[in-house]
CSV table of C-alpha atoms in Angstrom, one decimal:
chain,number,residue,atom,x,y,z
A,1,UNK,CA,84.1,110.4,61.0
A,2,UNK,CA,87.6,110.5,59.5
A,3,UNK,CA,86.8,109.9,56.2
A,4,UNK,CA,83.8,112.4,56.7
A,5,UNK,CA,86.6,115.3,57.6
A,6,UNK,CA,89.1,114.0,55.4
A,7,UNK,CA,91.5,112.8,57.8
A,8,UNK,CA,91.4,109.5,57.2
A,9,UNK,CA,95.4,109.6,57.0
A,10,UNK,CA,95.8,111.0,60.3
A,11,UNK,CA,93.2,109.2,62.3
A,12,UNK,CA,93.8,105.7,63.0
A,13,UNK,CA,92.8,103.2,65.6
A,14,UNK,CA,94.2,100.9,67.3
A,15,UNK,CA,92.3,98.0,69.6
A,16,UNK,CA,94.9,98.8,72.6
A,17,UNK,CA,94.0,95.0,74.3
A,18,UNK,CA,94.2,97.1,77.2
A,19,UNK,CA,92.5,99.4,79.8
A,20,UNK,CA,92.4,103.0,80.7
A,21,UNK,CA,95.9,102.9,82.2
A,22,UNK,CA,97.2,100.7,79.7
A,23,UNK,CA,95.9,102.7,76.9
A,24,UNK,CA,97.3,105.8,78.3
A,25,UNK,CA,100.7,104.0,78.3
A,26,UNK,CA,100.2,103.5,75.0
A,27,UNK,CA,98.8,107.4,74.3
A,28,UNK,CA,101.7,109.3,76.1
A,29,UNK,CA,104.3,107.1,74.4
A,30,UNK,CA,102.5,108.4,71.0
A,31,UNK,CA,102.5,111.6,71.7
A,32,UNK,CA,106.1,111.2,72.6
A,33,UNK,CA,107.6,109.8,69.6
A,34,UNK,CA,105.1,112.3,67.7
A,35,UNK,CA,107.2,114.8,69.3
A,36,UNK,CA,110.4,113.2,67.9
A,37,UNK,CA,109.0,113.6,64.4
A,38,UNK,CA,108.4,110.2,63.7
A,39,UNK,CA,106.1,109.1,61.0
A,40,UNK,CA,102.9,107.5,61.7
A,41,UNK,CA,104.0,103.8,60.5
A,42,UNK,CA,106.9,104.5,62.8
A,43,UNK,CA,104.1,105.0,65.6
A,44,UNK,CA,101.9,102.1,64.9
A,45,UNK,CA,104.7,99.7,64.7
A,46,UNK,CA,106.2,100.7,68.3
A,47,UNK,CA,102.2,100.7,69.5
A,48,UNK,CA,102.2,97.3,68.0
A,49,UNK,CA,105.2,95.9,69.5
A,50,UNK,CA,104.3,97.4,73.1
A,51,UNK,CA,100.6,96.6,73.2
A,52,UNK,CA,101.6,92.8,74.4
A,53,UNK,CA,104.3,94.2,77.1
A,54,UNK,CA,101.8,96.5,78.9
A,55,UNK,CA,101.2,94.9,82.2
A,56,UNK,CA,98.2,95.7,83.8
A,57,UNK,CA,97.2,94.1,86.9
A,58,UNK,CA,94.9,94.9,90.2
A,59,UNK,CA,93.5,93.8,93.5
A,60,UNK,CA,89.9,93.7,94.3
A,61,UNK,CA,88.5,94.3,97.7
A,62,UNK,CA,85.6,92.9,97.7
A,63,UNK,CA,83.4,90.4,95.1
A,64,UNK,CA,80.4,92.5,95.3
A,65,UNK,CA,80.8,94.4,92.6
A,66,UNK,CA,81.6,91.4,90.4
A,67,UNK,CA,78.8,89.5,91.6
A,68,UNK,CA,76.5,92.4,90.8
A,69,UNK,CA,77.9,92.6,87.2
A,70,UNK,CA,77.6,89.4,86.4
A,71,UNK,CA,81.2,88.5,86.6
A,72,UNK,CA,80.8,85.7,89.4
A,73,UNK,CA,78.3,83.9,91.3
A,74,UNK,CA,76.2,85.0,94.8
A,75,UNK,CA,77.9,81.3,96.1
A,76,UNK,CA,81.6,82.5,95.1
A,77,UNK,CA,81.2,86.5,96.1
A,78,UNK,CA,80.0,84.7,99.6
A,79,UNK,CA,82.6,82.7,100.0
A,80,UNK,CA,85.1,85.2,98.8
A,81,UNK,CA,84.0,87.8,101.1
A,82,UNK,CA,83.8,85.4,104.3
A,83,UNK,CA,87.5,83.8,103.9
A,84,UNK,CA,88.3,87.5,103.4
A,85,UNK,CA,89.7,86.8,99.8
A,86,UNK,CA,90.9,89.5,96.9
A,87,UNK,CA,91.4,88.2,93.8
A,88,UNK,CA,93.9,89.8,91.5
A,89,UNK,CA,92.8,90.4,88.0
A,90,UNK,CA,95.4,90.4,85.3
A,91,UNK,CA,94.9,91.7,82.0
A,92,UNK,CA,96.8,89.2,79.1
A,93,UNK,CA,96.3,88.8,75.4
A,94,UNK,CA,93.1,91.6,75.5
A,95,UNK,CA,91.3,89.9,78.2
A,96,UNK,CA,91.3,89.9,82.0
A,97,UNK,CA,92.2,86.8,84.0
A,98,UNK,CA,92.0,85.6,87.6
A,99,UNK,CA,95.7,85.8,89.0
A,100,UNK,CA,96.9,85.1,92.2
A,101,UNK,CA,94.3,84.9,95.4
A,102,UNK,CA,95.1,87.1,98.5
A,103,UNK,CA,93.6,87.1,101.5
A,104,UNK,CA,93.4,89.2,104.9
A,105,UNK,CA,92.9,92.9,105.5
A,106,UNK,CA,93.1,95.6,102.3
A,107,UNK,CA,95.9,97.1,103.4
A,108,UNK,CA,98.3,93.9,104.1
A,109,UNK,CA,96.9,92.1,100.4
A,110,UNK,CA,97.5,95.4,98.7
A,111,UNK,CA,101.2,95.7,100.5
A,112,UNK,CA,101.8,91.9,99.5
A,113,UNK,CA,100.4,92.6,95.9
A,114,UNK,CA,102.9,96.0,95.8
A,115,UNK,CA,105.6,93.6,96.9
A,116,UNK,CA,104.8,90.4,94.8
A,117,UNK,CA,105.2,92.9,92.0
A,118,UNK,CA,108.4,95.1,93.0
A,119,UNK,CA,110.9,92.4,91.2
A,120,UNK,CA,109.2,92.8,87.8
A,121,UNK,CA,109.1,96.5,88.4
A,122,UNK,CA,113.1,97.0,88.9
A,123,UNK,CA,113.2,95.1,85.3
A,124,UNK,CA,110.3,97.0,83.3
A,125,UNK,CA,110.8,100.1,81.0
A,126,UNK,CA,112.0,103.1,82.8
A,127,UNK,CA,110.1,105.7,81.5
A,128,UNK,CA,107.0,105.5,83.4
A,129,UNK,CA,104.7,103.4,85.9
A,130,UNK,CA,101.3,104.0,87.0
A,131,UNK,CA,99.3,103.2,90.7
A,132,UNK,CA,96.0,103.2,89.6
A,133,UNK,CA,93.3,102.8,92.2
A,134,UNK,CA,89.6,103.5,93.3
A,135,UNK,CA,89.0,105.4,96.4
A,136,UNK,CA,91.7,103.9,98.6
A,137,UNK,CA,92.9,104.8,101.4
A,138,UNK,CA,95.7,108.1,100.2
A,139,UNK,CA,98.4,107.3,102.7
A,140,UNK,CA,99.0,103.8,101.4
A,141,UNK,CA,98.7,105.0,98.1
A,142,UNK,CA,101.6,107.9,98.5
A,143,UNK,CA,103.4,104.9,100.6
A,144,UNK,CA,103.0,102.8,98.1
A,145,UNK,CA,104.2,105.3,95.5
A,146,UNK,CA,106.9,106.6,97.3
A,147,UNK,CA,108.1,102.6,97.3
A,148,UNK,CA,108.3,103.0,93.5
A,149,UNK,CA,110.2,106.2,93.8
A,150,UNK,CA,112.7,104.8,95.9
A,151,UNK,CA,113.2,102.5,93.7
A,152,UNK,CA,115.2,104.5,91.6
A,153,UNK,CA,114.2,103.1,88.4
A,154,UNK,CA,111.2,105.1,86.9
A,155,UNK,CA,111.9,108.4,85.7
A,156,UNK,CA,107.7,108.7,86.3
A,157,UNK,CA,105.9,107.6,89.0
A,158,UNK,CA,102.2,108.5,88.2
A,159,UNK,CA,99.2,107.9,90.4
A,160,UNK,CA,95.6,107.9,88.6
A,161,UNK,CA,92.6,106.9,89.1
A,162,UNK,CA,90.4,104.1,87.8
A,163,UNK,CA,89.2,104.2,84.5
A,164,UNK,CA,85.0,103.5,84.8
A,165,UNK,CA,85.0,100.2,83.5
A,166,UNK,CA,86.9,98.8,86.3
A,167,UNK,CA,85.8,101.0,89.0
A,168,UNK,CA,82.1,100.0,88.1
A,169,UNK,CA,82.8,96.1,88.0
A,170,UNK,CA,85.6,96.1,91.3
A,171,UNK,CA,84.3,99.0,93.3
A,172,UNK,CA,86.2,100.5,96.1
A,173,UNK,CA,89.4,99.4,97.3
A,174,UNK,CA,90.5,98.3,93.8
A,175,UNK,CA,94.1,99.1,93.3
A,176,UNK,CA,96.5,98.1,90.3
A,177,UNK,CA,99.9,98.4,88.8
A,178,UNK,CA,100.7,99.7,85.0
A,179,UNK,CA,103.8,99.4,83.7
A,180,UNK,CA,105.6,98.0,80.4
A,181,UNK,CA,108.0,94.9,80.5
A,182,UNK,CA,111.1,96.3,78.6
């Protein structure tokens, strides 16, 4: 389509290794140093270097949704959801892993995800860090946002909602943290 409009030179993609959140780390920081005036090999390369320090991680509620895409088995989601586990998924090298297993109520695995993560907060970039969540429950959400304001480290503190992908394969409940290592 580009080439068809002759913009070939200003069009240029870029396989992000990342989701929605993660690529709009990558989108606003763009648009930033567009703003500056920097040229676009000046963008790509800073796209280039952050794309690997994006951190992108999230808690499921329930296995359901994985199970029903094909993601893991009836035995596992059944297990899973009797032992009242929530797996975290991280996202690394342009894939998503199984992290670190929680388990209890939502709200307490969501609070001990938050806090397992507040160390590597007070050391990322500064800039900006996203909550990104499906459907849960608002006052932890603006609690748990108001934890990264307090902080005093982000000059942002943005709270979005899931991209499709991951609110279609981790349902309801689902909520993650975005924010670059500096």
């Amino acid at each position: 389509v580009a080439e068809e409009m002759g913009l070939e030179n200003r069009v240029h993609v870029i396989d992000s290794e990342n989701l929605s959140t993660g690529i709009g780390h990558m989108a606003i920081q763009s648009a930033i140093l567009a703003d500056e005036g920097r040229s676009i090999t000046e963008i790509l390369t800073e796209i280039d270097r952050m794309k690997p320090l994006v951190r992108v991680s999230f808690v499921i509620d329930t296995m359901t949704y994985l199970h029903r895409g094909g993601r893991c088995g009836g035995m596992t989601a059944l297990v899973a959801g009797s032992l009242k586990m929530h797996p975290c998924i991280e996202v690394a090298d342009g894939a998503m892993h199984v992290g670190k297993k929680y388990r209890g109520k939502m709200d307490t695995v969501i609070r001990n995800f938050f806090n397992d993560h507040i160390e590597n907060c007070k050391k990322a970039w500064p800039d900006r860090v996203f909550i990104s969540h499906a459907r849960c429950e608002e006052a932890l959400v603006e609690s748990l946002r108001q934890q990264l304001v307090d902080l005093g480290h982000f000059k942002e503190v943005h709270v979005t909602s899931v991209g499709c992908v991951v609110a279609s394969h981790c349902g309801p409940g689902t909520l993650g943290l975005v924010y670059v290592d500096e």
